[in-house]
Short mmCIF file of C-alpha atoms and ligand atoms in Angstrom, two decimals:
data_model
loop_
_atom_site.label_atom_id
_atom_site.label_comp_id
_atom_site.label_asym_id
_atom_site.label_seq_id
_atom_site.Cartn_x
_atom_site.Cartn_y
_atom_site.Cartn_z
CA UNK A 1 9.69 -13.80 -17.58
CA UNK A 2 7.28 -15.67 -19.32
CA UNK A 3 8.30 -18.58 -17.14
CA UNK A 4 7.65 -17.33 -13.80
CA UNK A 5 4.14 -15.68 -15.39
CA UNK A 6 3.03 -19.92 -15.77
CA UNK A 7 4.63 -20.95 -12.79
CA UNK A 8 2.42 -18.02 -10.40
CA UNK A 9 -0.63 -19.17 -12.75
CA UNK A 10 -0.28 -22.54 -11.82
CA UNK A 11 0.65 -21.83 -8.12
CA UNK A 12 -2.64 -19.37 -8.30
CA UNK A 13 -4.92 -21.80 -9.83
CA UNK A 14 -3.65 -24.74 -7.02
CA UNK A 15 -4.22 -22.78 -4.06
CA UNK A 16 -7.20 -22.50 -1.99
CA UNK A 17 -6.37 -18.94 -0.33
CA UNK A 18 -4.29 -16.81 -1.91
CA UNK A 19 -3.54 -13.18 -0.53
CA UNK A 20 -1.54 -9.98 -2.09
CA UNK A 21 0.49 -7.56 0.07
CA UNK A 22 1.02 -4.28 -2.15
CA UNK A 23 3.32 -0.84 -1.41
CA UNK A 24 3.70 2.29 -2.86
CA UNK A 25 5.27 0.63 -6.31
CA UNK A 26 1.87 -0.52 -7.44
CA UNK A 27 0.40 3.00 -7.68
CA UNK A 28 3.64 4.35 -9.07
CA UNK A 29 1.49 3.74 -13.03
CA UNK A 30 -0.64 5.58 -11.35
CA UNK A 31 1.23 8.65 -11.05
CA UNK A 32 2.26 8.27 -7.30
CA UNK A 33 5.55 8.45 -6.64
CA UNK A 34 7.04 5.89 -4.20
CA UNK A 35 9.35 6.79 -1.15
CA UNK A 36 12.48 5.02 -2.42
CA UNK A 37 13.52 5.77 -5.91
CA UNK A 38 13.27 8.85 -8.02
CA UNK A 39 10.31 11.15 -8.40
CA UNK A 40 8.41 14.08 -6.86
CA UNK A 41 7.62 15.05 -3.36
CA UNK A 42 9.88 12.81 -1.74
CA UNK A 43 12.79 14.10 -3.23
CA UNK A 44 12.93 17.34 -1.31
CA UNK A 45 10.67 15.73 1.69
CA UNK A 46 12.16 13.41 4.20
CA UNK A 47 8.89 11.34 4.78
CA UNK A 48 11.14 9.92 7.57
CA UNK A 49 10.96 13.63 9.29
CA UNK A 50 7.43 14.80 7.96
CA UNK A 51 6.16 11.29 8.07
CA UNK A 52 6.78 11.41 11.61
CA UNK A 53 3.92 11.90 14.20
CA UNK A 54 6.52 13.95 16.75
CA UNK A 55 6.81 16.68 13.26
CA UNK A 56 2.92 16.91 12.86
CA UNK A 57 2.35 17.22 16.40
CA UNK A 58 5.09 20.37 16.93
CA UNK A 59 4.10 22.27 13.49
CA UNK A 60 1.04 20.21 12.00
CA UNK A 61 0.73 23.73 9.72
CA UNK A 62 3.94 23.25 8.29
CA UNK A 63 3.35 19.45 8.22
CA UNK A 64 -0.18 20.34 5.74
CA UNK A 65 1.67 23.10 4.07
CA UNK A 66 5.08 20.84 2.98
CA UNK A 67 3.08 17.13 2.61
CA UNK A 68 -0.09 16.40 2.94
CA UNK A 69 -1.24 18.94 0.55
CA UNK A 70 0.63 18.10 -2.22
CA UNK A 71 0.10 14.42 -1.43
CA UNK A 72 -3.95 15.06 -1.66
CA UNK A 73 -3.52 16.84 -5.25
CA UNK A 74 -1.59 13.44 -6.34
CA UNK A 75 -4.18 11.46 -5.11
CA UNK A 76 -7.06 13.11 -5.71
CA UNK A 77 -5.87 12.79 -9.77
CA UNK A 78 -4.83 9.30 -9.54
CA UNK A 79 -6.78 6.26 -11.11
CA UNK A 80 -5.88 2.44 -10.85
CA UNK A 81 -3.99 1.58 -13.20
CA UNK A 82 -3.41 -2.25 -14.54
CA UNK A 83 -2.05 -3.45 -11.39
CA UNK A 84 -4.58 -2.37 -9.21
CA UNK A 85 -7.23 -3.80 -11.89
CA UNK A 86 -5.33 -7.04 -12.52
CA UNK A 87 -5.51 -7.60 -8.54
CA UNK A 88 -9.20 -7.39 -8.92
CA UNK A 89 -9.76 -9.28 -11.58
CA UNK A 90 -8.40 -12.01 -9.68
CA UNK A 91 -10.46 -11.50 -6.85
CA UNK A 92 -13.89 -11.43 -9.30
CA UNK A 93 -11.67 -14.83 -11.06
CA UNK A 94 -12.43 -16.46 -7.56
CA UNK A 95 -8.32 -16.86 -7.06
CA UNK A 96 -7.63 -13.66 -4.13
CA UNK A 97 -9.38 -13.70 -0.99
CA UNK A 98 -7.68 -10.36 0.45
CA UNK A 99 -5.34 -7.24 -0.73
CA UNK A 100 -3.15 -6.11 2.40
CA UNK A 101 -2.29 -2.82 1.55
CA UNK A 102 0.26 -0.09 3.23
CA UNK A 103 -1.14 2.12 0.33
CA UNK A 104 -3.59 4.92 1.77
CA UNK A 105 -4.65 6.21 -2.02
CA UNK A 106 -7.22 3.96 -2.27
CA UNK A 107 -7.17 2.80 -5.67
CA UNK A 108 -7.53 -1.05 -5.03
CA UNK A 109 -10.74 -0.16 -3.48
CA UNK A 110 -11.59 1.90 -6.76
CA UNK A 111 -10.24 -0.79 -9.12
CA UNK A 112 -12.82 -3.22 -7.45
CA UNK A 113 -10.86 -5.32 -4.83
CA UNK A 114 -13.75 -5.81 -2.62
CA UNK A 115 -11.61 -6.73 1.06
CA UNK A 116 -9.00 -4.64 1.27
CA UNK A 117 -7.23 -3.82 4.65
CA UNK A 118 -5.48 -0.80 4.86
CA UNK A 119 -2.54 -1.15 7.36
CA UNK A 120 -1.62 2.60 7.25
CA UNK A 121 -4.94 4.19 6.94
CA UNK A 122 -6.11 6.11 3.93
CA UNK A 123 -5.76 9.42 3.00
CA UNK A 124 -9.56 9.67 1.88
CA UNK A 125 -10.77 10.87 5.56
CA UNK A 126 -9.41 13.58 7.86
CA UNK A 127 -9.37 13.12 12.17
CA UNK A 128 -10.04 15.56 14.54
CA UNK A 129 -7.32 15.89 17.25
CA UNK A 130 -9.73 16.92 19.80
CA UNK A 131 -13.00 15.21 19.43
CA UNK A 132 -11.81 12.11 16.69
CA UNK A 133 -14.62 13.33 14.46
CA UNK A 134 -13.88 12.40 10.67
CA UNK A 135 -14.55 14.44 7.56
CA UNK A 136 -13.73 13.44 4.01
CA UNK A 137 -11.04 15.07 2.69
CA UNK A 138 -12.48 16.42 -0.42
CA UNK A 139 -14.79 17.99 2.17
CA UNK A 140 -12.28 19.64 3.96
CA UNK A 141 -11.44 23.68 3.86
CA UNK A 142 -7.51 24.04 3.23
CA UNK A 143 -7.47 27.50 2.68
CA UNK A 144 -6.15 28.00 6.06
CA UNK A 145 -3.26 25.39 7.38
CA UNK A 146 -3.89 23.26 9.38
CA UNK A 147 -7.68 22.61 8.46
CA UNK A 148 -9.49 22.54 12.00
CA UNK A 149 -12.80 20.98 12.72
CA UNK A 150 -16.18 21.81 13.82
CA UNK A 151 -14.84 22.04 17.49
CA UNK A 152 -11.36 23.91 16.58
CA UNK A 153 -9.66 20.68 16.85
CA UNK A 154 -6.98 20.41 14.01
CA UNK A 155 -7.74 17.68 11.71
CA UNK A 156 -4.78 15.23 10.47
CA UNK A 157 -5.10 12.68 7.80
CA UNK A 158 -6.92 9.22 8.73
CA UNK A 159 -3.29 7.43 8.03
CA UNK A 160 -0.80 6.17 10.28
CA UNK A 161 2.30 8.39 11.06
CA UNK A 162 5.11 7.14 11.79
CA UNK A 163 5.74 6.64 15.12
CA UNK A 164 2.17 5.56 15.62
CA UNK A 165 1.10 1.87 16.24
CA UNK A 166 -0.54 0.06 13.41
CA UNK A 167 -4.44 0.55 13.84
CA UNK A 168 -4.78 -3.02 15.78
CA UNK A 169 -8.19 -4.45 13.67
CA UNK A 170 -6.03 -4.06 10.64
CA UNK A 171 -2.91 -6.09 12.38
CA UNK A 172 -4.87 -8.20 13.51
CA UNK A 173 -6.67 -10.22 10.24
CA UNK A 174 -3.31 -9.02 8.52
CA UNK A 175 -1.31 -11.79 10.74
CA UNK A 176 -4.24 -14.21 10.24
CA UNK A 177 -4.27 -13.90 7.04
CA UNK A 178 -0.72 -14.38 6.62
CA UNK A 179 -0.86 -17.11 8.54
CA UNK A 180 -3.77 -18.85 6.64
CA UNK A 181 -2.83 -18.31 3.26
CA UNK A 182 -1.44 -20.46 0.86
CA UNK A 183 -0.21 -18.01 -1.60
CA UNK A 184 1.29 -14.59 -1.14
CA UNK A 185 2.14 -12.50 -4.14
CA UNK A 186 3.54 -9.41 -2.52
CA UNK A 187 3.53 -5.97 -5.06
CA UNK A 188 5.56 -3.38 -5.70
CA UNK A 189 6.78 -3.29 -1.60
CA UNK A 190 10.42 -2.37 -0.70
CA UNK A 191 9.97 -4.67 2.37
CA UNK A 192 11.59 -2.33 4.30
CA UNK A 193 8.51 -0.35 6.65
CA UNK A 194 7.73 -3.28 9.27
CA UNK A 195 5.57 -4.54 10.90
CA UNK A 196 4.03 -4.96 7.37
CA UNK A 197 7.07 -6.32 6.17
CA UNK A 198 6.73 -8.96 8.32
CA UNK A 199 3.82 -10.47 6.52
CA UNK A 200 5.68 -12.41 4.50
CA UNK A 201 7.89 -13.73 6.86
CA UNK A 202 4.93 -15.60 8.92
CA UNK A 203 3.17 -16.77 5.58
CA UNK A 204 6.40 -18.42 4.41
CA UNK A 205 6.89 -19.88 8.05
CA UNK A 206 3.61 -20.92 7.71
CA UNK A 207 4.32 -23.04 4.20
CA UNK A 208 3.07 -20.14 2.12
CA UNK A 209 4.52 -19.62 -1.55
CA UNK A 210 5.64 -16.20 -1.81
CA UNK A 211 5.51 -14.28 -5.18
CA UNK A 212 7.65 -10.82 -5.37
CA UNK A 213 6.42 -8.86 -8.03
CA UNK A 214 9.01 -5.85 -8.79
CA UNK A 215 11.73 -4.14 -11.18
CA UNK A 216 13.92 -4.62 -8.59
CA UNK A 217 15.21 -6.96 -5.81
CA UNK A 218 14.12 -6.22 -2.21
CA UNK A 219 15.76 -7.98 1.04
CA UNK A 220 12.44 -10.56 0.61
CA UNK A 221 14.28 -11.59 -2.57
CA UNK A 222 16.26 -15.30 -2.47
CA UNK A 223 15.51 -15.41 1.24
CA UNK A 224 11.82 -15.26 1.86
CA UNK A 225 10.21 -15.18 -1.51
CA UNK A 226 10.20 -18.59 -3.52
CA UNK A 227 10.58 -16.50 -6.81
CA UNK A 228 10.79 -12.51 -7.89
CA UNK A 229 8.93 -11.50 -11.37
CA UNK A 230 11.41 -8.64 -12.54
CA UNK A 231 8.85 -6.17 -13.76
CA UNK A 232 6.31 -3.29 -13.07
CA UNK A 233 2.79 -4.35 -11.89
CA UNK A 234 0.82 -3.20 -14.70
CA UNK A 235 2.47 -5.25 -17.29
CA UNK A 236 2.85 -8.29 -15.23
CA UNK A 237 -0.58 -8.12 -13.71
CA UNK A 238 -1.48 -7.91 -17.31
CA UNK A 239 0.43 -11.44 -18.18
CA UNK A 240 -0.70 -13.05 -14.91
CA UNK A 241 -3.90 -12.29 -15.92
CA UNK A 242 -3.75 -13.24 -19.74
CA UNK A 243 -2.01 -16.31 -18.89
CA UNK A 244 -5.11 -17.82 -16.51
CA UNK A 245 -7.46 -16.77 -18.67
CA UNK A 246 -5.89 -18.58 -21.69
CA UNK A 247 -5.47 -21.48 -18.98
CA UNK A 248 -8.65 -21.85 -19.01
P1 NAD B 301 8.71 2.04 -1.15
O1 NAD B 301 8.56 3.41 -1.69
O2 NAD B 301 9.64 1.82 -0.02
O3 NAD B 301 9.18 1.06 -2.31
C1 NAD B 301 8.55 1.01 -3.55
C2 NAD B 301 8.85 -0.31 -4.21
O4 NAD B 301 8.11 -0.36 -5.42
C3 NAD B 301 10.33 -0.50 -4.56
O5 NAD B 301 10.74 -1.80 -4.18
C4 NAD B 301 10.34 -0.34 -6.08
O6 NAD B 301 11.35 -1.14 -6.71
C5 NAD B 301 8.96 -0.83 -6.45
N1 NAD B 301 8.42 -0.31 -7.71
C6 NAD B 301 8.71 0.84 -8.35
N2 NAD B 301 7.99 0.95 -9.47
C7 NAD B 301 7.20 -0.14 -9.54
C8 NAD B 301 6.22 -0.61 -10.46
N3 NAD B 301 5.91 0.09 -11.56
N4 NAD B 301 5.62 -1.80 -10.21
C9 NAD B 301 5.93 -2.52 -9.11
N5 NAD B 301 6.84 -2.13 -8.21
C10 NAD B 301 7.48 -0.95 -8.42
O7 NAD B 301 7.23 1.54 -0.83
P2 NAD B 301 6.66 0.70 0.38
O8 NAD B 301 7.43 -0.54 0.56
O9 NAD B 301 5.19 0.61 0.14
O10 NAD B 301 6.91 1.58 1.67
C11 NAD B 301 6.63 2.94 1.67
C12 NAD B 301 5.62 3.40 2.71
O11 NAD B 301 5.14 4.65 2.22
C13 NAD B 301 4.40 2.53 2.82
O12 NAD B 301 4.23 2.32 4.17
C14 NAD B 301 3.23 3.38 2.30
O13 NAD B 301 2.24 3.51 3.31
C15 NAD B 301 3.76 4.77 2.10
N6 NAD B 301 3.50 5.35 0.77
C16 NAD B 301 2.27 5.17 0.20
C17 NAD B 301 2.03 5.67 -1.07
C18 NAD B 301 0.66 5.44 -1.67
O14 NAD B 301 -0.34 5.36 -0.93
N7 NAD B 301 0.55 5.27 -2.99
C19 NAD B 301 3.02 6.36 -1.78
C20 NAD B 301 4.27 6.57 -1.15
C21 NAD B 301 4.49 6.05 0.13
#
């Protein structure tokens, strides 16, 4: 591993804008459990069926009651962990322009990472049905479910079902960036929720390197990535990190 640590130092270090693309697998140190693999919620919720805009529209009660609840407790408890940190520390190195995240925990923001775009909204704010008013979350009364607003609209998390389009802003500089960058190191992502799976795809047509960092191969793996460093974020942000700094 210790190989591949020097060659994305070097790579980082020779590029002029570098970008990371993170999924759920980043905040999994952080207690939050991804959709594929083993661990909480997920494993008795489809978040294909209660992920799904059509579900939240016909029952958003049950929708609150059987997700988004439980997903707020995670979150609420969560801290960035060395990942999320390590990400930052590059930005503050001068060697990450941008994090392009389908998280919507937040914790980049709360590690430090300064331009983060969030291409499946955040958890941190609720919506109003009705009138598109937002209210934090931690501000929000869930002792009756569905939480309703001011004007007895129900409220629904600030994130993007599925089923819904991408918020376009967020597409948008995602695809520029893509297209401008130079480096790519894409984090703890299955690859397999597009559009943002896509990302990499247009940097790499665009003569980006592309970095994989993850336990396991993805279908980015020997096809779009130029290398895969087997391991979980913390500990490889950790060497990434060590590495430039002992670089110089
Ligand atoms: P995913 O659940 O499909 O895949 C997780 C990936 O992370 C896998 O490839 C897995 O091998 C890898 N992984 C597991 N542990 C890791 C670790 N310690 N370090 C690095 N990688 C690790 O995640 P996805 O591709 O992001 O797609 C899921 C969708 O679900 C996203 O759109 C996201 O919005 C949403 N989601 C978000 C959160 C969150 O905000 N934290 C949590 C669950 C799901």
């Amino acid at each position: 591993m210790m190989d591949l640590i020097r060659r994305a130092a070097e790579d980082l270090l020779a590029s002029k804008c570098a970008v990371a693309l993170t999924g759920a697998g980043i905040s999994v140190e952080s207690g939050i459990p991804p959709f594929r693999g083993k661990g909480g919620i997920w494993e008795r919720v489809d978040p294909m069926e209660f992920g799904h805009i059509d579900t939240f529209e016909k029952d958003p009660g049950k929708v609150w009651r059987v997700l988004i609840r439980d997903l707020k407790e995670i979150i609420d408890r969560a801290a960035p962990n060395d990942g999320h940190k390590g990400l930052a520390r590059l930005e503050a190195m001068g060697l990450l322009a941008s994090v392009i995240t389908q998280n919507v925990d937040g914790l980049h923001q709360m590690a430090g990472s300064t331009d983060v775009l969030e291409f499946h909204g955040n958890c941190a704010w609720q919506r109003c049905m009705d009138c598109g008013g937002k209210k934090r979350t931690r501000d929000v009364d869930i002792s009756s479910l569905p939480p309703v607003c001011a004007c007895g609209g129900v409220l629904r998390p600030d994130w993007v079902f599925f089923g819904e389009e991408i918020p376009p802003a967020a597409l948008q500089r995602s695809r520029q960036l893509a297209m401008r960058c130079d480096v790519m190191m894409v984090v703890g992502t299955s690859a397999m929720v597009h559009p943002a799976a896509t990302m990499p795809v247009i940097a790499r047509e665009t003569g980006a390197r592309i970095i994989e960092i993850n336990p396991e191969r993805t279908p980015l793996t020997g096809y779009v990535s130029d290398y895969l460093i087997r391991g979980g974020a913390g500990d490889v942000m950790n060497a990434l990190v060590s590495e430039l700094e002992s670089m110089g």
